[in-house]
Short mmCIF file of C-alpha atoms (C1' of nucleotides) in Angstrom, two decimals:
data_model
loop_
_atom_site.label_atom_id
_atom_site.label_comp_id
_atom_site.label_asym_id
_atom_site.label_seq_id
_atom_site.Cartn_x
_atom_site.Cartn_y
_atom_site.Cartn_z
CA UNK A 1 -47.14 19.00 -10.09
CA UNK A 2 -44.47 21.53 -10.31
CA UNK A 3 -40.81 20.42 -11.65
CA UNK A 4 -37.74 22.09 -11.55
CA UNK A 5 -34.21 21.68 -12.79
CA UNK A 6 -31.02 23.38 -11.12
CA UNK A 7 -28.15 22.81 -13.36
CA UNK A 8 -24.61 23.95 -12.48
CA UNK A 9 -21.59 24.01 -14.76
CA UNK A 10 -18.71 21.70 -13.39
CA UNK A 11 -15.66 23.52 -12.70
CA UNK A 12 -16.72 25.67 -14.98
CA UNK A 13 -13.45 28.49 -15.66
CA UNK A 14 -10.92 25.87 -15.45
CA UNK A 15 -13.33 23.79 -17.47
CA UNK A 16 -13.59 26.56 -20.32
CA UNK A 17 -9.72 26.87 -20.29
CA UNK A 18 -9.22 23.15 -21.13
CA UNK A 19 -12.06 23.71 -23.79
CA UNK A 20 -10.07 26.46 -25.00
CA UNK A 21 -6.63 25.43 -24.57
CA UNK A 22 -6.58 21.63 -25.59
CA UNK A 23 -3.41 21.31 -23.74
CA UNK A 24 -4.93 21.80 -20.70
CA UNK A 25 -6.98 18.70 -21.02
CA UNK A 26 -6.69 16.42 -18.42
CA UNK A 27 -4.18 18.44 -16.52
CA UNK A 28 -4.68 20.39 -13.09
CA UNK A 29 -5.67 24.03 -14.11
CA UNK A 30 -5.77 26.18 -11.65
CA UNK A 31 -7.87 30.21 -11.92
CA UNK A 32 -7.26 32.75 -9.97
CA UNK A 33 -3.80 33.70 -10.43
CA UNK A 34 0.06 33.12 -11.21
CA UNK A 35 2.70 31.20 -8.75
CA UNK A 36 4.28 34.57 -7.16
CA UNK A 37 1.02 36.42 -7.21
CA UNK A 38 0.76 37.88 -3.82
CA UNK A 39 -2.98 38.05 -1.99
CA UNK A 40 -4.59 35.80 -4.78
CA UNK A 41 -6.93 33.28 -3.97
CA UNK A 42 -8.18 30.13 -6.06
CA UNK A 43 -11.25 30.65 -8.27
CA UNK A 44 -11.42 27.91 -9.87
CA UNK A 45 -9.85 24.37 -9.60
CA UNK A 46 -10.44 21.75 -12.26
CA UNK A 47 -11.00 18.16 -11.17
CA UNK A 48 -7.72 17.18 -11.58
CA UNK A 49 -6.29 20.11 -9.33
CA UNK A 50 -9.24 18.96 -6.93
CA UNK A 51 -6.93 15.53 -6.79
CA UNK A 52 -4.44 17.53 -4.77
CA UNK A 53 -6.52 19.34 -2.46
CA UNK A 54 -6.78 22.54 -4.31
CA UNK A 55 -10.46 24.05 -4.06
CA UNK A 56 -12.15 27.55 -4.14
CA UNK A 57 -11.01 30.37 -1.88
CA UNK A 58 -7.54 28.81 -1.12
CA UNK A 59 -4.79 31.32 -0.95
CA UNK A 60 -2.84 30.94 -4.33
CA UNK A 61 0.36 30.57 -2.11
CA UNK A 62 -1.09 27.28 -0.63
CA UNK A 63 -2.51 25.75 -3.63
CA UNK A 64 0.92 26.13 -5.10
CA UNK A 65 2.56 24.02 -2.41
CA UNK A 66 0.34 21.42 -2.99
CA UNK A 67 0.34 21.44 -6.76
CA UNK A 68 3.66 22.68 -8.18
CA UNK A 69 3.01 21.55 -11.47
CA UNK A 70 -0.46 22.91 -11.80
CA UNK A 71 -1.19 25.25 -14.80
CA UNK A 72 -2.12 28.78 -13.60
CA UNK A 73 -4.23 31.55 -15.27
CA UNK A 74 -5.12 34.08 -14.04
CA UNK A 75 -8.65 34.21 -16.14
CA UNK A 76 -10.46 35.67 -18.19
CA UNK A 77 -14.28 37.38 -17.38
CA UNK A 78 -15.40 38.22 -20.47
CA UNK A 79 -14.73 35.00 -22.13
CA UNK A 80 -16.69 33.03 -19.33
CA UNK A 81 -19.34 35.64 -19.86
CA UNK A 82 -19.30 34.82 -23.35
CA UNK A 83 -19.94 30.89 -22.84
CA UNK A 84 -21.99 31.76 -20.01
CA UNK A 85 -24.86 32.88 -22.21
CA UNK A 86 -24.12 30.28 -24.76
CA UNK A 87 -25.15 27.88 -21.73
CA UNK A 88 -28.02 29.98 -20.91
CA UNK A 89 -29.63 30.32 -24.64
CA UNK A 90 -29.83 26.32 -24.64
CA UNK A 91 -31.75 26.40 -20.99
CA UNK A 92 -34.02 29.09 -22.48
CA UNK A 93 -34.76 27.04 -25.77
CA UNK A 94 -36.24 24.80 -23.35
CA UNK A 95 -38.23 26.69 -21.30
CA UNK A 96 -39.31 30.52 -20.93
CA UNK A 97 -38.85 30.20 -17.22
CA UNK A 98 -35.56 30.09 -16.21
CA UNK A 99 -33.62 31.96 -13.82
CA UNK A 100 -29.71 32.94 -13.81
CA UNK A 101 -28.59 32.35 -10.28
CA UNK A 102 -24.96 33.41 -11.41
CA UNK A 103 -22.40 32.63 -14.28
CA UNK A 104 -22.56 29.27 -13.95
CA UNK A 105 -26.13 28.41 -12.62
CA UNK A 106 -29.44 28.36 -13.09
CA UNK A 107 -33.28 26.99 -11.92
CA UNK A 108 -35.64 25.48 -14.81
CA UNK A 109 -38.84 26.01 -14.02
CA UNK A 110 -40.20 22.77 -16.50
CA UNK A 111 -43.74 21.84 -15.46
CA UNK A 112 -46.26 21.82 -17.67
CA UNK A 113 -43.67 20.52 -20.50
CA UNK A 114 -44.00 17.13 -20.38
CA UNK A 115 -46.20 17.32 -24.08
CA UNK A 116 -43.29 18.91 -26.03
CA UNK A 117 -40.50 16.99 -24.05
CA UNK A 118 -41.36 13.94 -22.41
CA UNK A 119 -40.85 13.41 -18.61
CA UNK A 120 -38.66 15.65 -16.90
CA UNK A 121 -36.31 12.97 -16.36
CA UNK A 122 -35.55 12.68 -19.95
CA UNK A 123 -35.93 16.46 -20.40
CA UNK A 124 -33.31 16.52 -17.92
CA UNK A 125 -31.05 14.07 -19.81
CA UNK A 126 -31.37 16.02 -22.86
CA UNK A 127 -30.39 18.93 -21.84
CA UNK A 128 -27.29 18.13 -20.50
CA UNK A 129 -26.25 16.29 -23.29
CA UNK A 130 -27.60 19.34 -26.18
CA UNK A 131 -25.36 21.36 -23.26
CA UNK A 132 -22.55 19.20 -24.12
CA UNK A 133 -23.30 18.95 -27.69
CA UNK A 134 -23.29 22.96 -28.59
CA UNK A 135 -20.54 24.12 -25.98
CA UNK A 136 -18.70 21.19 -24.80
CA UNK A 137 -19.16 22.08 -21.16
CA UNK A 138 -20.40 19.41 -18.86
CA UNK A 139 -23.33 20.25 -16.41
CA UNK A 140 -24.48 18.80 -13.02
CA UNK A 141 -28.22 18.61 -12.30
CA UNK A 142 -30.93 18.42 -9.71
CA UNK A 143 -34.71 17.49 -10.85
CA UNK A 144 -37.13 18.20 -8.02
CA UNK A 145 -40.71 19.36 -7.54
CA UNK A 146 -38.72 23.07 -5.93
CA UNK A 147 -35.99 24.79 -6.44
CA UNK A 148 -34.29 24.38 -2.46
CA UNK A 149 -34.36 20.87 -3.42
CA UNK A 150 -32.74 20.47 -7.22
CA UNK A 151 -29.67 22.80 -6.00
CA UNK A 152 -29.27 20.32 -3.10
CA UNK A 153 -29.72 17.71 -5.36
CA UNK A 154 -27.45 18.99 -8.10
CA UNK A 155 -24.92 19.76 -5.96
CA UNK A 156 -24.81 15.99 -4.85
CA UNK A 157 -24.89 14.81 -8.61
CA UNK A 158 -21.02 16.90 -9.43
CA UNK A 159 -19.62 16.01 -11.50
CA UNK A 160 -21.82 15.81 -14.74
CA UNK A 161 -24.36 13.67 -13.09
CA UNK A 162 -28.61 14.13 -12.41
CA UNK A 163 -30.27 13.31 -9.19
CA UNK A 164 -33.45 13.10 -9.34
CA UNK A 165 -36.00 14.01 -5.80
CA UNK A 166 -39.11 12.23 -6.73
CA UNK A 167 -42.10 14.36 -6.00
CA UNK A 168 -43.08 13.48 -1.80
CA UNK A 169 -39.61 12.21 -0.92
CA UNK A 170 -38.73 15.99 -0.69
CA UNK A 171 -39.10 15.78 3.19
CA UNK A 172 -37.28 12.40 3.48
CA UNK A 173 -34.34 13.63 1.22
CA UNK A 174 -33.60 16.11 3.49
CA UNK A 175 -33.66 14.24 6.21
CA UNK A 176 -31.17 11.76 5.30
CA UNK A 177 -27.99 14.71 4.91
CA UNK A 178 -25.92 15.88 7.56
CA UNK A 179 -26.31 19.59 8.49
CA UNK A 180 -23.20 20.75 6.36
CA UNK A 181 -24.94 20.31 2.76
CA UNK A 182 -27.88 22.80 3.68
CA UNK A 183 -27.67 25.19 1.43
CA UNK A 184 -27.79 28.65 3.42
CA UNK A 185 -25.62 28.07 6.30
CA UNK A 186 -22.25 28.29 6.51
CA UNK A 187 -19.23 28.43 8.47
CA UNK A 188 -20.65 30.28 11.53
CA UNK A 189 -23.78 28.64 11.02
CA UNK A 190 -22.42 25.04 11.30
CA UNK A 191 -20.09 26.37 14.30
CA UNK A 192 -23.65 26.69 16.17
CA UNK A 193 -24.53 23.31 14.91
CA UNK A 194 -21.97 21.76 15.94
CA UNK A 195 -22.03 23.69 19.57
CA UNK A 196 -25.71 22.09 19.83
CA UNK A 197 -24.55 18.83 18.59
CA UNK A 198 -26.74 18.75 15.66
CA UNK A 199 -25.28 16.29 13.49
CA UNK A 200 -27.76 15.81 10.29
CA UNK A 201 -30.77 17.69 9.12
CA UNK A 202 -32.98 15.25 11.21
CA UNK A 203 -31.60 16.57 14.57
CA UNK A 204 -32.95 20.16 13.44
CA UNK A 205 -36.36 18.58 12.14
CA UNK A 206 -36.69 17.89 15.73
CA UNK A 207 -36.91 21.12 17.09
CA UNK A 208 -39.50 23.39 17.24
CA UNK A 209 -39.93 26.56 15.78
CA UNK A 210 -39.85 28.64 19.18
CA UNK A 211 -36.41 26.19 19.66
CA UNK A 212 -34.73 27.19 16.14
CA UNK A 213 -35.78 30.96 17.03
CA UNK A 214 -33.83 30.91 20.24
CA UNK A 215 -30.62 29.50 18.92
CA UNK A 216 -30.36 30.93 15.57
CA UNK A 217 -32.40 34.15 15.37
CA UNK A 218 -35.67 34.83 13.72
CA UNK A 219 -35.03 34.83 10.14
CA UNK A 220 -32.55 32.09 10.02
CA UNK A 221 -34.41 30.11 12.33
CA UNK A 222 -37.70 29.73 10.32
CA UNK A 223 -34.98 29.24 7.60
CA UNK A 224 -34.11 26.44 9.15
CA UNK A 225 -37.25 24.91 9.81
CA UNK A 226 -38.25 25.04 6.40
CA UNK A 227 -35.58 23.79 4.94
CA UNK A 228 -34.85 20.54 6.68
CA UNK A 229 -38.40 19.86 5.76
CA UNK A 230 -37.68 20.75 2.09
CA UNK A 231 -40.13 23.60 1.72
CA UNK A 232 -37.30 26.65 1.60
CA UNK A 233 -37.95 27.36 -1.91
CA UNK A 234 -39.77 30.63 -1.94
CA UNK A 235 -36.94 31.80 0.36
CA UNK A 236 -35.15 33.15 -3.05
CA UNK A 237 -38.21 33.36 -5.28
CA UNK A 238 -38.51 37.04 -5.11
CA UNK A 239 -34.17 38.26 -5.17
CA UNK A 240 -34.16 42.06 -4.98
CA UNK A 241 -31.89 42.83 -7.77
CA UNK A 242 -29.89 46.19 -8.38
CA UNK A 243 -29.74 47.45 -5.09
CA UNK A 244 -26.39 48.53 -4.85
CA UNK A 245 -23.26 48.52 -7.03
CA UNK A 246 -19.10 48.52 -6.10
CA UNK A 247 -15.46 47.77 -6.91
CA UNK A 248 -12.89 46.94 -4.87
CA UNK A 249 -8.79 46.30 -5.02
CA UNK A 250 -6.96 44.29 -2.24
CA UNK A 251 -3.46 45.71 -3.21
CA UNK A 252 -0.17 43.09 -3.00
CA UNK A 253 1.67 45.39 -0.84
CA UNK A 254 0.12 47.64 1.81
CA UNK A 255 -0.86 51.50 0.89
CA UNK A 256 0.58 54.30 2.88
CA UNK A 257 1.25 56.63 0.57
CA UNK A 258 -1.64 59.83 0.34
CA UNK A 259 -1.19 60.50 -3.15
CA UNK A 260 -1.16 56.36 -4.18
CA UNK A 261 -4.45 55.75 -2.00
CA UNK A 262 -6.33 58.87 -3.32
CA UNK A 263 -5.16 57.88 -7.08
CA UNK A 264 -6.61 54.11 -6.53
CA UNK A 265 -10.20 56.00 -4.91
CA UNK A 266 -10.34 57.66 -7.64
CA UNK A 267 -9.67 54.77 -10.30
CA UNK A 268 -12.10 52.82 -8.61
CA UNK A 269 -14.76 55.21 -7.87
CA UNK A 270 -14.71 56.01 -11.44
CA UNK A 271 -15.30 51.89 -12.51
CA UNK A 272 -18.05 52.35 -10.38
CA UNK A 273 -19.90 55.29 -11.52
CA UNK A 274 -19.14 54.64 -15.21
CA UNK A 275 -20.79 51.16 -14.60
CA UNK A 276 -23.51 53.14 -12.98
CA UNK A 277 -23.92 55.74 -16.02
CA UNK A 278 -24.70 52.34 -18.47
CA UNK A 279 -27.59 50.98 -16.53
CA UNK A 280 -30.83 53.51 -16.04
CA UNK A 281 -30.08 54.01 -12.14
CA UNK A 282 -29.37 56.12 -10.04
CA UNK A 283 -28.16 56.32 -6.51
CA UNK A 284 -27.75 58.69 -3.35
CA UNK A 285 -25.79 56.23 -1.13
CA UNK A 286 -22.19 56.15 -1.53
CA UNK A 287 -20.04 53.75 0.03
CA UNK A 288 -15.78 53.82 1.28
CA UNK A 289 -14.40 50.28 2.45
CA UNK A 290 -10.86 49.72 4.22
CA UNK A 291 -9.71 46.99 5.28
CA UNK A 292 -5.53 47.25 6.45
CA UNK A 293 -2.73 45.28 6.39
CA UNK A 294 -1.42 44.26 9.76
CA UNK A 295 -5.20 42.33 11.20
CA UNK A 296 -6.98 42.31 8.26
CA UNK A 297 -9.86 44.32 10.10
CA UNK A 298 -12.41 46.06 7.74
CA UNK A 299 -14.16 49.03 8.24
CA UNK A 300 -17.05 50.65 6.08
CA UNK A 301 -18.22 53.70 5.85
CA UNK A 302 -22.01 55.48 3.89
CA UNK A 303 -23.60 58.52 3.46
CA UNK A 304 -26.97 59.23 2.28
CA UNK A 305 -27.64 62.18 0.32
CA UNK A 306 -31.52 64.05 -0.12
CA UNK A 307 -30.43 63.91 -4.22
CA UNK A 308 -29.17 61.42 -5.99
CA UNK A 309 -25.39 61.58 -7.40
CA UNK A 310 -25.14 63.69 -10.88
CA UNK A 311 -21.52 63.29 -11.58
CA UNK A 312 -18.40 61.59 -11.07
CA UNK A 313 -16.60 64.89 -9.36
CA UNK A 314 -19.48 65.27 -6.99
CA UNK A 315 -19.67 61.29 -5.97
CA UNK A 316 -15.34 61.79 -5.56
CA UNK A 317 -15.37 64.64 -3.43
CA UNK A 318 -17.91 63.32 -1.11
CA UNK A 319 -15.91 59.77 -0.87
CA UNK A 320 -12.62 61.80 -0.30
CA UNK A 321 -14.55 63.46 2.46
CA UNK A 322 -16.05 60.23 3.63
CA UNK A 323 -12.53 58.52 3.75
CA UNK A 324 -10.75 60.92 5.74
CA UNK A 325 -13.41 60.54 8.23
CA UNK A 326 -12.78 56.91 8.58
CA UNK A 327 -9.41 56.47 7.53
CA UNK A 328 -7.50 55.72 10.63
CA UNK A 329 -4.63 57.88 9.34
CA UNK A 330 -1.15 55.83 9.26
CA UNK A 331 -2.13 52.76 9.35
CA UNK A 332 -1.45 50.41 5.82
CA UNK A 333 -4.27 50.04 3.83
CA UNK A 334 -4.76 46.47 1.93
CA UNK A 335 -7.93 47.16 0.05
CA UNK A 336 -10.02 49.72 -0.99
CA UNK A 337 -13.25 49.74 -1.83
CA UNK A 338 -16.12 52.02 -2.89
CA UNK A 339 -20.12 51.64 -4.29
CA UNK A 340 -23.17 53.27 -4.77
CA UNK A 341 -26.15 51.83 -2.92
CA UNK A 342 -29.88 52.70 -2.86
CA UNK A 343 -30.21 52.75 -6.21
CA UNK A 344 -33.40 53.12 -7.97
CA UNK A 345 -34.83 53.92 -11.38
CA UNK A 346 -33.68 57.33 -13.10
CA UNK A 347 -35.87 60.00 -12.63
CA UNK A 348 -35.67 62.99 -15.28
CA UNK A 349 -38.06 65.06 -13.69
CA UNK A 350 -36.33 67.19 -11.70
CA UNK A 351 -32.59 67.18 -13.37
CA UNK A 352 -33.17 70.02 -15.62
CA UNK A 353 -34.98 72.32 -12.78
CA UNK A 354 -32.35 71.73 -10.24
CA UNK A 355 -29.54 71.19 -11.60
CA UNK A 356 -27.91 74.43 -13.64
CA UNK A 357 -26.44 74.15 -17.11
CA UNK A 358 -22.67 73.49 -15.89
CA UNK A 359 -23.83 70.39 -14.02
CA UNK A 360 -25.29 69.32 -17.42
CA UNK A 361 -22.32 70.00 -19.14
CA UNK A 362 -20.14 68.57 -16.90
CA UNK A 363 -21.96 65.45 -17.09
CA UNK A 364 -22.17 64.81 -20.62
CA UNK A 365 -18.09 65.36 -20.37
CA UNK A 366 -17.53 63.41 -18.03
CA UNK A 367 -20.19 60.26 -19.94
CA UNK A 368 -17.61 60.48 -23.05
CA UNK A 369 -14.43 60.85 -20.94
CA UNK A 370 -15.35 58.26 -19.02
CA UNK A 371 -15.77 56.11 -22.39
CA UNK A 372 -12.83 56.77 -23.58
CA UNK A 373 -11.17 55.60 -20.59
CA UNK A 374 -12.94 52.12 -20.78
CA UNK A 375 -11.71 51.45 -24.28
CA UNK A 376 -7.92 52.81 -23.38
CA UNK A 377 -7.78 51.71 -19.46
CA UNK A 378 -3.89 52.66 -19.39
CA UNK A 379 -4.33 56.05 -20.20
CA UNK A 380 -6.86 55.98 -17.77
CA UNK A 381 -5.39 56.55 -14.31
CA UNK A 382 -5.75 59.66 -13.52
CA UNK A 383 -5.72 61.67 -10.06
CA UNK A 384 -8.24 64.14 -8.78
CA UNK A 385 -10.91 66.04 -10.94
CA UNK A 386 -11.77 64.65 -14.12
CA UNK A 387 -12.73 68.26 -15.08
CA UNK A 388 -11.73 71.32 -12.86
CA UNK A 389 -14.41 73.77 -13.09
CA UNK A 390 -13.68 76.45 -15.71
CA UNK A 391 -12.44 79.82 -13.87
CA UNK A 392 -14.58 82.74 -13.85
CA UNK A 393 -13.76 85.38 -17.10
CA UNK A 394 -11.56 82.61 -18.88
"C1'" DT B 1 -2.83 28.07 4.94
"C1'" DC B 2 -2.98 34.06 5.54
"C1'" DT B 3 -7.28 34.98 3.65
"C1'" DG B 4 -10.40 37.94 -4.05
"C1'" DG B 5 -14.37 40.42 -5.81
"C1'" DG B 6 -19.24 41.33 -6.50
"C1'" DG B 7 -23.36 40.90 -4.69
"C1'" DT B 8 -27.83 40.05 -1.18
"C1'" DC B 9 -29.95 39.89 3.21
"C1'" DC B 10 -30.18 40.21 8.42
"C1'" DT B 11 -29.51 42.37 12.98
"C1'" DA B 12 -29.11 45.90 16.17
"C1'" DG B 13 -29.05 50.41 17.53
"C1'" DG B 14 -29.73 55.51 16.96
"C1'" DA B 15 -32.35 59.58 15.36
"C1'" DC B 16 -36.53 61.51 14.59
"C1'" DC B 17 -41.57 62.06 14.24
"C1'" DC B 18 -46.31 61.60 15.84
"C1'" DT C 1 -42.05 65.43 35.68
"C1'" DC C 2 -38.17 61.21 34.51
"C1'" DT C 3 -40.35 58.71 30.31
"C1'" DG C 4 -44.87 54.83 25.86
"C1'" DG C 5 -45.03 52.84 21.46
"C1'" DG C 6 -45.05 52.51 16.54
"C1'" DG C 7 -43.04 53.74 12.17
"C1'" DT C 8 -39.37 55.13 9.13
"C1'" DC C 9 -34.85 56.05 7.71
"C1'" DC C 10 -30.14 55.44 8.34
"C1'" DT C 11 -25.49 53.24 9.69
"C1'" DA C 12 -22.17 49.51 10.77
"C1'" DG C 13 -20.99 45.03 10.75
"C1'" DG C 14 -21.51 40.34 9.64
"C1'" DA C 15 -23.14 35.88 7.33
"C1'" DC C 16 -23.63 33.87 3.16
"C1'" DC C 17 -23.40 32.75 -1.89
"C1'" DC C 18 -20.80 31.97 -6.34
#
DNA sequence: TCTGGGGTCCTAGGACCC
DNA sequence: TCTGGGGTCCTAGGACCC
């Protein structure tokens, strides 16, 4: 019998802003930004923010109306990071087999540990509370015989609680929910749902496979199937990782400008490809996103390349090129985004037969300019060419 | 309400080749 | 002439997750 834990810090930014900032105990805290920050949206709310109807994805503007008094921050990654893996190296003390969903989850894959720790109930118990113990975060859990099922489960456990699926019920568990806790379909989904008047999970359990195909599309539709009959879990066992990398800036006041939007392109593209340079990738897919101001209507734009991208100046030009192609010239920009996409494992075989001595050159430059920028960031905006080209005789 | 940022996967259609 | 079918690669947009 196979057992596995999902466990899922509670609230988890706000929650390691009250751990940091005793004041905040108690108090509605509120990540994501400060009362007069435009185009922010709600990270975070702790429970006591919850109280007043402040959740995830609400505009900052709104969440302020309802909670005046809340305490906002605007957060801090790196310091969540930090606790993150402080969470993470107590999961992997008790068992090898874990996986990192995101910051603040993860799947324990416990069977076969029963000798060392007792049932996995009590393994369960434990580990919240050593959780609790070394980092004073609380954690909600699932226990189930797969992984579908524990995130379901944990997710109905918040705050700080453990449900446990006993091995069989799986199918009956399922059952019993309405359609908006399964874990996979959102808004549009339940839209349909709701258009076919399927209320809970046993309406879909009904339907057949052809059925679910018809009204929801191949993939989603065995999806479907599977999961109302608590058998989705391989549906995430084998995650792709590392297939494509981006930044992106929604700005507080629309862009017009030619100059400003070209400067941000090039801020951002450079994030991007010095993120790229740290990892052993590479990548021959680049990537523009728009969205503008006045309908919030996005547009993307990618271009594949036979090599991959050497340097910074060659991935810039080609975006500049790529923008002005899509850029619907005029119009206010409110984000822009850029990324690298087909990425795959550095090859060194050909660099040095293809590519001449400046492109060497110019790379290593650019690796150590590009550091430098990291540690000083505000001496780091800089327009056009990180290095022009030297001119001939000079 | 006025809608972040960083990802993955799916769908549908076009181009091209055999 | 007036048009198959499969495979692969690519693009654009969208759904979803945290």
């Amino acid at each position: 019998m196979s057992y596995f834990i999902h466990a899922d810090l509670d609230a988890f930014y706000a929650s390691v802003e009250q751990l940091d900032h005793p004041e905040f105990k108690n108090k509605p805290v509120i990540v994501g930004g400060l009362p007069g920050d435009r185009r922010s949206v709600v990270s975070t709310a702790s429970y006591e923010a919850r109280e007043y109807g402040v959740h995830s994805a609400m505009p900052l503007v709104q969440a302020v109306k309802l909670c005046p008094d809340g305490i906002y921050v605007r957060g801090n990654m790196n310091r969540y990071r930090e606790k993150s893996a402080e969470v993470m190296a107590v999961f992997s003390d008790y068992t090898p087999v874990f996986q990192q969903l995101s910051v603040d989850e993860a799947f324990l894959d416990i069977t076969g540990t029963e000798k060392l720790f007792g049932p996995p109930e009590t393994l369960a118990r434990e580990i919240k509370k050593t959780i609790f113990d070394k980092t004073g975060l609380t954690v909600s859990t699932g226990l189930a015989s797969n992984k579908y099922v524990a995130k379901i489960a944990s997710g109905m456990s918040k705050p700080d609680g453990l449900f446990v699926i006993p091995p069989g019920d799986e199918e009956k568990f399922m059952m019993s929910l309405p359609t908006d806790k399964i874990w996979g379909a959102g808004k549009k989904t339940r839209e349909l749902f709701a258009k076919h008047g399927l209320k809970t999970c046993a309406d879909i359990h009904r339907l057949s496979p052809e059925i679910l195909r018809s009204l929801f599309g191949k993939a989603l539709g065995i999806f479907l199937y599977r999961a109302v009959r608590g058998q989705a879990a391989e549906d995430f066992e084998n995650k792709q990782e590392n297939r494509s990398m981006s930044a992106e800036r929604t700005f507080p006041y629309d862009l017009h400008d030619e100059f400003e939007i070209e400067t941000h392109l090039f801020s951002i593209a450079s994030e991007v490809f010095f993120r790229l340079l740290q990892t052993n990738l590479q990548s021959r897919t680049i990537i523009v996103k728009i969205r503008y101001g006045e309908d919030f209507s996005t547009e993307g734009g990618r271009e594949t390349f036979q090599n991959p991208l050497q340097t910074l100046n060659e991935y810039y030009d080609q975006l500049l090129a790529l923008f002005h192609k899509k850029y619907q010239a005029g119009r206010g920009i409110r984000l822009l985004g850029t990324g690298v996409a087909n990425l795959e494992p550095k090859s060194n075989i050909m660099q040095t037969e293809l590519f001449d001595s400046v492109t060497e050159k110019e790379k290593i430059l650019e690796k150590s300019i590009l550091a430098i920028n990291s540690k000083y960031p505000k001496a780091a905006l800089k327009r056009g060419r990180l290095l022009e080209p030297c001119p001939k005789g000079l």
